[in-house]
Coordinates of C-alpha atoms and ligand atoms in Angstrom, one line a residue:
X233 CA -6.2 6.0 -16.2
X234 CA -4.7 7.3 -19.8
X235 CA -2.2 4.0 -19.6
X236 CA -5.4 1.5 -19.5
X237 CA -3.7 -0.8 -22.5
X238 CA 0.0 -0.1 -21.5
X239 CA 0.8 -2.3 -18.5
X240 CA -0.1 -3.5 -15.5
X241 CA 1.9 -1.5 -12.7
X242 CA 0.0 -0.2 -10.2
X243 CA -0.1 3.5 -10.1
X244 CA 1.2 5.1 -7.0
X245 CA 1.8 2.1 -5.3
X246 CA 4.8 -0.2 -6.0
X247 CA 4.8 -4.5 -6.5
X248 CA 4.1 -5.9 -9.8
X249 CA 1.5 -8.1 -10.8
X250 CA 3.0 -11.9 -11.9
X251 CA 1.4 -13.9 -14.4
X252 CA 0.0 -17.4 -13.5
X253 CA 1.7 -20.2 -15.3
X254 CA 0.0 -20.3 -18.9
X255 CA -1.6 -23.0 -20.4
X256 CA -3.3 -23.3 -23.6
X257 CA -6.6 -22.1 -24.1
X258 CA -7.2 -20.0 -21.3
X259 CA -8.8 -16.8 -20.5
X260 CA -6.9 -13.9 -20.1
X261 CA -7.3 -11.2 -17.0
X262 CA -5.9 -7.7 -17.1
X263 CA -5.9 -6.3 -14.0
X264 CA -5.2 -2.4 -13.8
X265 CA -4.7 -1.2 -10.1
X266 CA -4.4 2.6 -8.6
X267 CA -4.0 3.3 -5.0
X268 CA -2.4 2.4 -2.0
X269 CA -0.5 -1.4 -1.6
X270 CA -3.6 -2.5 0.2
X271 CA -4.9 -2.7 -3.9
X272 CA -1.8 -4.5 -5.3
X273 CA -2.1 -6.6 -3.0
X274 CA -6.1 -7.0 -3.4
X275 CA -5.3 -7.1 -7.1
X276 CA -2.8 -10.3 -6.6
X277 CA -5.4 -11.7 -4.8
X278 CA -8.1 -11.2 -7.4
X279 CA -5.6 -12.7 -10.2
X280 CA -5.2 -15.7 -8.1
X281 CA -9.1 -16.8 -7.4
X282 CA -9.1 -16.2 -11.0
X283 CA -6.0 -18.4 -12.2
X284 CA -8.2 -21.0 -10.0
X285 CA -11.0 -20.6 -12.6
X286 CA -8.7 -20.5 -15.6
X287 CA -7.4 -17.3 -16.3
X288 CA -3.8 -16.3 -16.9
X289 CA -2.7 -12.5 -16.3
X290 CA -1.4 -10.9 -19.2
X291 CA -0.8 -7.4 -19.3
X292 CA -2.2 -5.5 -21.5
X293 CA -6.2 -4.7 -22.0
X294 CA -5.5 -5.6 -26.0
X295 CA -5.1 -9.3 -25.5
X296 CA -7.6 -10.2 -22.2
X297 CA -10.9 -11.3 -22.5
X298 CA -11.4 -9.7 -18.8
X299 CA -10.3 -6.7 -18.0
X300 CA -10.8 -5.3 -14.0
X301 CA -9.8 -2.2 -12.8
X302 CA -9.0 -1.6 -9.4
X303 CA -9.9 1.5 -8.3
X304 CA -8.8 4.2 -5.6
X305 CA -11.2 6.8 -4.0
X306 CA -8.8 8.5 -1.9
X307 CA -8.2 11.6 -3.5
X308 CA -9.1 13.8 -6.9
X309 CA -11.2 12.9 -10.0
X310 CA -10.8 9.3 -9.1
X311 CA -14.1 8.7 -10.8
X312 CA -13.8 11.2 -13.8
X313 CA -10.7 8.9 -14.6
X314 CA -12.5 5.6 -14.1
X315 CA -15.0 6.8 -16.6
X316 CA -12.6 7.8 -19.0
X317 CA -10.7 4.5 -19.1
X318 CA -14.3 2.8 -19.2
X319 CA -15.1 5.2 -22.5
X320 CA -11.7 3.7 -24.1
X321 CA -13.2 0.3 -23.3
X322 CA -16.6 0.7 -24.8
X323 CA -14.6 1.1 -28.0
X324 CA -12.9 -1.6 -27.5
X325 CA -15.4 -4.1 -27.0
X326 CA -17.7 -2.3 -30.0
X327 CA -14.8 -3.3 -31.9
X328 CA -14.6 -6.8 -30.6
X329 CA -18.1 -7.2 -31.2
X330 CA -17.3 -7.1 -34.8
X331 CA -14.7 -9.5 -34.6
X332 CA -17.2 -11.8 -32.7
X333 CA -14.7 -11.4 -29.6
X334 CA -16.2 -11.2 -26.1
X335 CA -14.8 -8.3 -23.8
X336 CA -15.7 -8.1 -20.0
X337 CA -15.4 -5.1 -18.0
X338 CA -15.1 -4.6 -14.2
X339 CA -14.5 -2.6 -11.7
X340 CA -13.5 -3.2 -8.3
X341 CA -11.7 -1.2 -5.6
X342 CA -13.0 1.8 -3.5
X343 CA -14.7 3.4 -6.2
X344 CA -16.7 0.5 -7.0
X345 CA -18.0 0.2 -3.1
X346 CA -18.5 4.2 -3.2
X347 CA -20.7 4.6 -6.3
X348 CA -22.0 1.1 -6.7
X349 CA -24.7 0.5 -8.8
X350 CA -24.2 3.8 -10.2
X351 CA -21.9 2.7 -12.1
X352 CA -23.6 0.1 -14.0
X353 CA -26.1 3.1 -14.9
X354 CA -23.4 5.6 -16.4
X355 CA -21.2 3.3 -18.1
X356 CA -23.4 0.6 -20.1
X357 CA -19.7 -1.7 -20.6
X358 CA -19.6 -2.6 -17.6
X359 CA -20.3 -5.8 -16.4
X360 CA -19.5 -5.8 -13.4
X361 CA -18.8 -4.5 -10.1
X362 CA -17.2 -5.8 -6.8
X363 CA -16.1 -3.7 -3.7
X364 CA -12.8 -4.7 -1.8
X365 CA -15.3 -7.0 1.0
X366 CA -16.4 -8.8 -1.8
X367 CA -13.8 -10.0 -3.7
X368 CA -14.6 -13.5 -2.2
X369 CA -17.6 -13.8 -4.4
X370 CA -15.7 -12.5 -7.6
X371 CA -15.5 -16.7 -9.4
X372 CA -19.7 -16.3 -8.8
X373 CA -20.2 -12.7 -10.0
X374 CA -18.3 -13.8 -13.5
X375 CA -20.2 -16.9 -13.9
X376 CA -23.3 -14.6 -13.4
X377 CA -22.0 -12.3 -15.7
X378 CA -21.6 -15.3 -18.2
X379 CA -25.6 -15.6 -18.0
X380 CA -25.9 -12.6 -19.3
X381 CA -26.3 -10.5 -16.1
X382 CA -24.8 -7.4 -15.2
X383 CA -23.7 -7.9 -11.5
X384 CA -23.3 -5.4 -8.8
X385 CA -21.4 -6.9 -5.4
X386 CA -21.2 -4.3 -3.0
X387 CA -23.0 -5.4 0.0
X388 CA -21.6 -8.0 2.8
X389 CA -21.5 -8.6 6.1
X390 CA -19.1 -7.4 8.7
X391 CA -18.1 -10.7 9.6
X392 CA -17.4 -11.5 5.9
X393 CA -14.7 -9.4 5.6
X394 CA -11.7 -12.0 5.8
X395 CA -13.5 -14.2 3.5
X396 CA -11.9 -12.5 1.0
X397 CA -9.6 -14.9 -1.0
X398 CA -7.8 -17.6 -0.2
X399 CA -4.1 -17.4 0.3
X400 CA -1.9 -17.7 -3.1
X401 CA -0.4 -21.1 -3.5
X402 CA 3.0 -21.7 -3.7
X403 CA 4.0 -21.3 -7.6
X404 CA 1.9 -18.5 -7.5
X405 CA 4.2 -16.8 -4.4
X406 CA 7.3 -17.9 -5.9
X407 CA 7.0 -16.3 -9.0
X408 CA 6.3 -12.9 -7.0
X409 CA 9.6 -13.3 -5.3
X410 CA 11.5 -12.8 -1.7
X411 CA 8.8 -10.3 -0.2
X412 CA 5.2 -10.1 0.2
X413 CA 2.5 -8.2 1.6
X414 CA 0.0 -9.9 4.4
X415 CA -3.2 -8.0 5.0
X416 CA -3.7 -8.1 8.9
X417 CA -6.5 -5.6 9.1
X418 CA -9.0 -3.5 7.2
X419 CA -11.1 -1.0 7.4
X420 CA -10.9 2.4 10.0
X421 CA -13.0 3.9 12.8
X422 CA -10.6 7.0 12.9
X423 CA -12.9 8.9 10.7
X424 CA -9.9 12.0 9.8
X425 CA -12.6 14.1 8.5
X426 CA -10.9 14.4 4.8
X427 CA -10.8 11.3 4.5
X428 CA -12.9 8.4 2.1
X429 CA -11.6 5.4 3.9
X430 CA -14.1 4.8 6.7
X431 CA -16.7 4.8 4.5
X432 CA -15.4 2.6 1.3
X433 CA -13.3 0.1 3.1
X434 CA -15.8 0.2 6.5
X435 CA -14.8 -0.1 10.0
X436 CA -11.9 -1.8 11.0
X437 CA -11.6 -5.3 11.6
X438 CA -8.7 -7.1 12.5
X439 CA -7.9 -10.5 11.0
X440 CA -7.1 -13.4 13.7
X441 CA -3.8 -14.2 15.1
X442 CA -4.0 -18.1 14.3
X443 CA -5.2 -17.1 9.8
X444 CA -2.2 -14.4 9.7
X445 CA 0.6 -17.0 11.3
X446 CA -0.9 -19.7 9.0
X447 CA -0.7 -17.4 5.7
X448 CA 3.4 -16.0 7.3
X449 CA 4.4 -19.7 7.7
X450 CA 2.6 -20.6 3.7
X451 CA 4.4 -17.7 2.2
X452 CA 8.1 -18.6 4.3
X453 CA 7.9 -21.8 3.2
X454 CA 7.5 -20.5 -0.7
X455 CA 10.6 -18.6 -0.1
X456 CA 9.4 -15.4 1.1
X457 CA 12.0 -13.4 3.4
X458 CA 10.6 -10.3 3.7
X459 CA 7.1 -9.4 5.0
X460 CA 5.1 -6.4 4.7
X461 CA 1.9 -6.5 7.4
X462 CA -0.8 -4.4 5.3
X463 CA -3.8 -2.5 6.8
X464 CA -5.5 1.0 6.3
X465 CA -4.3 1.5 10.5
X466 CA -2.0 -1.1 10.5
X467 CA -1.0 -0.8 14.3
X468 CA -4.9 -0.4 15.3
X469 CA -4.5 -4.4 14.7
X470 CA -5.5 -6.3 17.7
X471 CA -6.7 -10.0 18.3
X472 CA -6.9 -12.9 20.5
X473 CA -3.6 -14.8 21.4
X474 CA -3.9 -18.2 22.4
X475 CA -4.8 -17.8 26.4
X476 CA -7.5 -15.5 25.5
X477 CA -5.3 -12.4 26.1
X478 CA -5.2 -9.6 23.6
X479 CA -2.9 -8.7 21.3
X480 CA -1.6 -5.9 19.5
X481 CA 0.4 -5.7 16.6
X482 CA 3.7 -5.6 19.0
X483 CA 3.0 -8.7 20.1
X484 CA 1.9 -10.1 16.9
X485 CA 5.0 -8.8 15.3
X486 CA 7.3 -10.6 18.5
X487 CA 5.3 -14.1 17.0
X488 CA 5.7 -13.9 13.4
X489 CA 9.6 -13.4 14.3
X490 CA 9.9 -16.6 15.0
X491 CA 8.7 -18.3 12.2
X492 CA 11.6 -20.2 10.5
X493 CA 13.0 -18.2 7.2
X494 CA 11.2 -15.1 7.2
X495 CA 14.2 -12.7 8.1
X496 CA 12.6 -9.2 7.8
X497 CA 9.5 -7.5 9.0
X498 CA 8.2 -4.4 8.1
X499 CA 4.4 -2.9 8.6
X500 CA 2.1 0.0 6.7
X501 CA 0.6 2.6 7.8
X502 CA 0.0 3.3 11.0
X503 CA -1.5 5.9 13.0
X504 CA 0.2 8.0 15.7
X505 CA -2.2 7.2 18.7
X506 CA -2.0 3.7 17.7
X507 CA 1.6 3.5 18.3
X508 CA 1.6 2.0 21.9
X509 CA 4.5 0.5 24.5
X510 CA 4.8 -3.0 23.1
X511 CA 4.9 -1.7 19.8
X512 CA 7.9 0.8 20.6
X513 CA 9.7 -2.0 22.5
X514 CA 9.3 -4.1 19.6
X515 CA 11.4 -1.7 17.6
X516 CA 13.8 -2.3 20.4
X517 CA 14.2 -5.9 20.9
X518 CA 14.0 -7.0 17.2
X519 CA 16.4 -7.0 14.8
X520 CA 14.4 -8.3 12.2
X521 CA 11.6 -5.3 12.5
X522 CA 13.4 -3.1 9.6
X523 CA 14.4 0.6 11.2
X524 CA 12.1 2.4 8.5
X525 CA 8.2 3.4 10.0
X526 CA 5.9 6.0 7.7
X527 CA 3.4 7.6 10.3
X528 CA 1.6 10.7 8.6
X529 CA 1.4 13.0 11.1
X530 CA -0.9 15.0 7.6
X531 CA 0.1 18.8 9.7
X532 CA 1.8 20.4 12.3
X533 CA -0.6 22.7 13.0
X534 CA -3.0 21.9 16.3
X535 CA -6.0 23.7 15.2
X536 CA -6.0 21.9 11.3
X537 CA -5.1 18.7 13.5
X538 CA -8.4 18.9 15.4
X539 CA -10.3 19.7 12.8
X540 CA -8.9 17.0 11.0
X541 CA -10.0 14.9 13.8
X542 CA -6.7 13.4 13.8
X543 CA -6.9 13.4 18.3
X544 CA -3.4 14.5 19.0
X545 CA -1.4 17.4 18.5
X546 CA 2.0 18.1 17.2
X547 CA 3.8 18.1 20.4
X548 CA 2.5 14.4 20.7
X549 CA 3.8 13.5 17.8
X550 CA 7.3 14.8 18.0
X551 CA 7.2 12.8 21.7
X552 CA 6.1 10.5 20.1
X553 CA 9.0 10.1 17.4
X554 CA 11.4 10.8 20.0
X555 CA 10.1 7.5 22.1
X556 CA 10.8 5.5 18.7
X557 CA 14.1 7.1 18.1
X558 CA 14.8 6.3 21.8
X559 CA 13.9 2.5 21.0
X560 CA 15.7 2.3 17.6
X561 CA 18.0 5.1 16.9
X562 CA 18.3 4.4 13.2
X563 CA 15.1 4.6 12.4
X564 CA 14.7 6.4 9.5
X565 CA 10.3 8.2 9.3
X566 CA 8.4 8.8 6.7
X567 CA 5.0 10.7 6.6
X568 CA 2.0 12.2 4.4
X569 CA 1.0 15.7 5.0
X570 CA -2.1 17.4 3.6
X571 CA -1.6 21.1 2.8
X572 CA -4.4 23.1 2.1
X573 CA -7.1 21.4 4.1
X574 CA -10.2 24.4 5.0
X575 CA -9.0 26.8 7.3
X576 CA -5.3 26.5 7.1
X577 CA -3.4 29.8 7.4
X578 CA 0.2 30.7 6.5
X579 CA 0.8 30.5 10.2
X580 CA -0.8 27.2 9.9
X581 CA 1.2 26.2 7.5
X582 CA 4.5 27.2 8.8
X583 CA 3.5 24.8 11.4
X584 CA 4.0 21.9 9.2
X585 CA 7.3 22.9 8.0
X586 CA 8.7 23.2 11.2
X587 CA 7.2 19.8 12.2
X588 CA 9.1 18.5 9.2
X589 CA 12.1 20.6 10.1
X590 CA 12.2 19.1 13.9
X591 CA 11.6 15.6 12.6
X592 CA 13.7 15.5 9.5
X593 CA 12.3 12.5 7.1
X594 CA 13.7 9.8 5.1
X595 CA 10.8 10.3 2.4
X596 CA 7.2 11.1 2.4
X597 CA 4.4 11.9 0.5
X598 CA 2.2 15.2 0.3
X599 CA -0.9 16.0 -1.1
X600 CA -3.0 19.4 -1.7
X601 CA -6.0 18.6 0.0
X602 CA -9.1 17.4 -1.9
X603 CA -12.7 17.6 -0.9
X604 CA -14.1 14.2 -1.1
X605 CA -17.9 14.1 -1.3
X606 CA -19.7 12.9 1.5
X607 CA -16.4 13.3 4.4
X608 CA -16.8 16.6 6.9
X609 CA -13.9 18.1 5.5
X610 CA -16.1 18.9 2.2
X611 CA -18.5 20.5 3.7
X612 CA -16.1 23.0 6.0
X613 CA -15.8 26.4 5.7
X614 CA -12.4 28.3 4.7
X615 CA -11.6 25.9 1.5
X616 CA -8.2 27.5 0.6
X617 CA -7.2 28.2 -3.0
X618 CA -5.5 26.2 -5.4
X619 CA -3.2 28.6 -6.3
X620 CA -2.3 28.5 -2.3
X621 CA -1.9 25.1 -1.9
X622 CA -0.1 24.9 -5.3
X623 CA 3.0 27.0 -3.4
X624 CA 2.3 25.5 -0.1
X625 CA 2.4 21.9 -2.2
X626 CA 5.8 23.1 -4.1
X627 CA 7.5 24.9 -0.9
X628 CA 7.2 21.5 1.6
X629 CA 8.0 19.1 -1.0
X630 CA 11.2 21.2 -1.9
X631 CA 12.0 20.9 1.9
X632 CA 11.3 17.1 1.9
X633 CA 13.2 16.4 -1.3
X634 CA 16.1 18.3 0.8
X635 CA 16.1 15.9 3.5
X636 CA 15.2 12.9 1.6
X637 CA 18.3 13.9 -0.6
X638 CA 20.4 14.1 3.1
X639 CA 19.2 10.9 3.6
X640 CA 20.4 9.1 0.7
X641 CA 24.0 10.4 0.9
X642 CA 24.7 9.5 4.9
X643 CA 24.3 6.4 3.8
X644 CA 27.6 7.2 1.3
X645 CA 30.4 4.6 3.2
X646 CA 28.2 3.1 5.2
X647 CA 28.0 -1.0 5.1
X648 CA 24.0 -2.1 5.5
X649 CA 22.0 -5.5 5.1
X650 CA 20.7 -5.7 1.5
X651 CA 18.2 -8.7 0.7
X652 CA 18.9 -9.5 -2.8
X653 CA 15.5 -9.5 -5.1
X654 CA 16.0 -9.9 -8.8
X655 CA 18.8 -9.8 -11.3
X656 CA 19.9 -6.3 -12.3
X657 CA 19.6 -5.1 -15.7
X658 CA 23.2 -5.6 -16.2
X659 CA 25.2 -9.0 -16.1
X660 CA 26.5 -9.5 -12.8
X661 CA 24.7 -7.0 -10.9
X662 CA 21.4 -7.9 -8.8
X663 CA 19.2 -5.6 -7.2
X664 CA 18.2 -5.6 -3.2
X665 CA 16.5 -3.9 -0.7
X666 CA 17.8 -2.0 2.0
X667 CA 16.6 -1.9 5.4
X668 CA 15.3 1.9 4.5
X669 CA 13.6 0.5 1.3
X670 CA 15.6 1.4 -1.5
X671 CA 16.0 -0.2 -4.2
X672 CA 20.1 -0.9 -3.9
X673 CA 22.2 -2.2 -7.1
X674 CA 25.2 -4.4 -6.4
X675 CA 28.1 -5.5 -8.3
X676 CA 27.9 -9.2 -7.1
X677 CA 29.0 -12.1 -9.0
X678 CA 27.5 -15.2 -7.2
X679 CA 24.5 -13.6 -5.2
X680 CA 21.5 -15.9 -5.1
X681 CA 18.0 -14.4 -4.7
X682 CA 16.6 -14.3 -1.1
X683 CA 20.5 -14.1 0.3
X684 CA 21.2 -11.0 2.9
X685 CA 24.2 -9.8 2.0
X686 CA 26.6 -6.8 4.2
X687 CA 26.8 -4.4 1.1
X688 CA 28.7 -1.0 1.2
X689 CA 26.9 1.9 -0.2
X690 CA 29.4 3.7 -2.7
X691 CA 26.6 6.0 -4.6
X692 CA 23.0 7.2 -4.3
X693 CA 20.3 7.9 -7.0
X694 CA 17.6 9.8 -6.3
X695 CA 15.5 7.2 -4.4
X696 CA 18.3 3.9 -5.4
X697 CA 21.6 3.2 -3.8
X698 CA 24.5 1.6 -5.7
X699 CA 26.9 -0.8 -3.4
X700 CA 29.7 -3.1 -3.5
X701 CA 29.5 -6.7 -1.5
X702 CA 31.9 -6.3 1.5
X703 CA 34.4 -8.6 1.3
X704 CA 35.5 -9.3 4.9
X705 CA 32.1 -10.2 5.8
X706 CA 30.1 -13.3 6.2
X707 CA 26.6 -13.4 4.3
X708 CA 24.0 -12.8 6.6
X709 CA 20.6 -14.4 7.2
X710 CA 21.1 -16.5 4.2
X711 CA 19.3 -20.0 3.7
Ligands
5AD282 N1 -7.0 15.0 0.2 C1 -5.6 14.9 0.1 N2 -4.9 13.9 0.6 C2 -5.6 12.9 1.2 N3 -5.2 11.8 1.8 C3 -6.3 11.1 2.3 N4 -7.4 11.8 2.0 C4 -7.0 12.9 1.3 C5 -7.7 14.0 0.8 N5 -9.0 14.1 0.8 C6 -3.8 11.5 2.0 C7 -3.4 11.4 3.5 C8 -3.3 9.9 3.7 C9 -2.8 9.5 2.4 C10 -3.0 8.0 2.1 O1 -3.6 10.2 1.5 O2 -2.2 12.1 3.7 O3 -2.4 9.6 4.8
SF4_283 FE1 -8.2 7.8 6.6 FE2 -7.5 8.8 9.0 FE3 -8.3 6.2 8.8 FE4 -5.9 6.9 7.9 S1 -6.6 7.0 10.0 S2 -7.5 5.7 6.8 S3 -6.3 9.0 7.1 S4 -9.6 8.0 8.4

């Protein structure tokens, strides 16, 4: 958290921030996130009860009167960070102080609902501190604040949990563009046993068909194209369809289809066991559902997979990825892998790159494992070394760079969908998304935002594609 004045990007997580419209006199709100796309998206809503009470977003800590920083848990010194930041902001609001300028500091996120109170005790600035259930109550916790109390929100009730906030207006999703995340489910019950979420984001609960349809059909009609479904275990997402039959996220997937102007679907992250029939077939019959899925599989090994806890083992999981290739043959994966969770061996290890060898990804993200207090895997035996999991770390993301770098150029010559997002640095040239993700720049005099246009791929950047319009094709799936 060294950037805590710089901007407001989230961290490891992508999807900016956008400021409510400004109007004289208001308060200002800078909202820092880290973590996963469940935060941005927390973070958007947080900015938006808040426009509702007057603030604007700016986006840097120098010129808000609020500043909230959304925390992660997941993995490392989260909270050595958090305190850090908070020490740069006890400076700044000493200074303010003297200038007779009023400086309020929160916290919200995973860290907040892990350490709580705690917080408060260790770092007198802030004011306040609100876990991801209780973001609902965040308008009341400031005007507390305002009294002159220092507020701690961690507690609610299970049923609480889509209280949350409402659902942006429409200015408010306009200005954030053609796509947009849609939380459809929270919390876990897998318990991996290295990981935080079960415990700071509680067990999973599913948001109802009839809310979800309601907030897809608000954010269509403010121009939204693309949807992202958001939820810790995404496809553990199940709920009650009109006739009283249940629903998984295959079927709720075949529903949102139809609503009139979204043209693209797309879901995060799921688990491999949750991945059932419908789901597959769903792959299959639509169109719309973009050929691009990231399912960690975290190893390759069986025995680090049971002690994970992760229930399946990696001849599942390659069945498993052969079913959804079988549905949708150009589907592109993506996964997370651990390395260095207690226990592992080289043998172990060479288990995982041959996983990654027999799947061959699109991308992916890998982490040296890290004890979190309080989860099983902390308190294992066989904790490997750093120095270990720093070759381990450098020798699997050398062979995923490899095939991500495959990737990118088989898509050299080939003509793709591209949903056109922003104007491009350059005059003349927007920048789209392809069905695989990436960012994709295009030479296209004319395009409007929200259009799908066929664009031929020409060049690849690391993670970007460059493209040309092709000619002797109709737009597709504009409005
Ligand atoms: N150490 C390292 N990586 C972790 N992840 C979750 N917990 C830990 C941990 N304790 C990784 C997993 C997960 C991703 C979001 O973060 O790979 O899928
Ligand atoms: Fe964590 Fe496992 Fe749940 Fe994913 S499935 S959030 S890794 S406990």
């Amino acid at each position: 958290m060294d950037d805590i004045s710089i901007n407001n990007q989230p961290d490891e997580a992508s999807g900016p921030l956008t400021h409510s419209p400004a109007h004289a006199n208001t308060r200002k709100v800078y909202v820092k996130t880290y973590g996963c796309q469940m935060n941005v998206y927390d973070s958007q809503r947080m900015a938006d009860s808040l426009a509702a009470e007057g603030y604007s977003t700016t986006d840097t800590a120098d010129d808000a009167d609020l500043v909230l920083i959304n925390t992660c848990h997941i993995r490392e010194k989260a909270s050595e960070k958090l305190y850090s930041a908070l020490g740069r902001l006890r400076k700044m609001k000493d200074v303010r102080a003297k200038e007779g300028r009023e400086l309020t500091v929160g916290v919200a996120g995973c860290v907040a609902q892990a350490e709580g109170d705690e917080i408060t005790r260790r770092a007198p600035v802030v004011d306040l501190v609100v876990g991801p259930q209780t973001y609902h109550r965040l308008p009341q916790a400031l005007a507390r604040v305002r009294q002159g109390e220092r507020v701690v929100e961690t507690e609610y009730a299970i049923e609480d949990k889509f209280e949350h906030l409402p659902a942006p207006g429409k200015e408010q999703t306009r200005s954030r563009g053609v796509t947009a995340f849609l939380t459809v489910q929270e919390g876990c019950d897998k318990f991996c046993t290295f990981c935080v979420v079960p415990y700071t984001r509680g067990s999973e609960v599913s948001r109802p068909v009839a809310q979800i349809v309601r907030e897809a059909e608000k954010l269509a009609d403010a121009g939204v194209r693309e949807l992202t479904l958001l939820g810790q275990n995404v496809n553990a997402w199940h709920g009650e369809a009109a006739e009283g039959r249940e629903w998984g996220l295959g079927e709720l997937l075949y529903r949102l289809a139809e609503i009139p102007g979204i043209a693209r679907l797309r879901y995060v992250t799921s688990h491999p066991r949750d991945m059932d029939d419908t789901l597959i077939n769903a792959h299959r019959d639509l169109d719309m559902l973009m050929p691009y899925l990231h399912l960690p599989v975290q190893s390759g090994s069986d025995r680090i997979l049971k002690a994970m806890n992760r229930k399946h083992t990696a001849a599942d999981y390659l069945r498993l990825i052969e079913r959804i290739r079988g549905a949708r043959s150009d589907i592109a994966l993506s996964g997370d892998f651990i390395v260095g969770f207690p226990g592992e061996t080289d043998e172990d290890f060479e288990a995982t790159m041959q996983v990654v060898r027999d799947v061959t990804y699109a991308a992916a993200y890998s982490f040296k494992y890290s004890p979190r207090p309080g989860t099983p895997g902390a308190d294992m035996d066989g904790h490997v070394a750093e120095a270990v999991k720093d070759d381990r770390l450098q020798r699997l993301q050398a062979l995923l760079s490899e095939q991500q770098y495959a990737f990118q150029r088989s898509l050299i010559g080939k003509s793709m969908d591209v949903l056109i997002e922003k104007a491009g640095r350059v005059s003349g040239q927007m920048v789209g998304r392809s069905p695989w993700l990436q960012p994709v720049i295009i030479d296209v005099h004319g395009g409007r935002i929200g259009d799908i246009i066929n664009v031929r791929i020409i060049d690849t950047g690391t993670n970007s594609l460059i493209g040309v319009r092709e000619m002797n094709s109709a737009s597709n799936g504009t409005i």
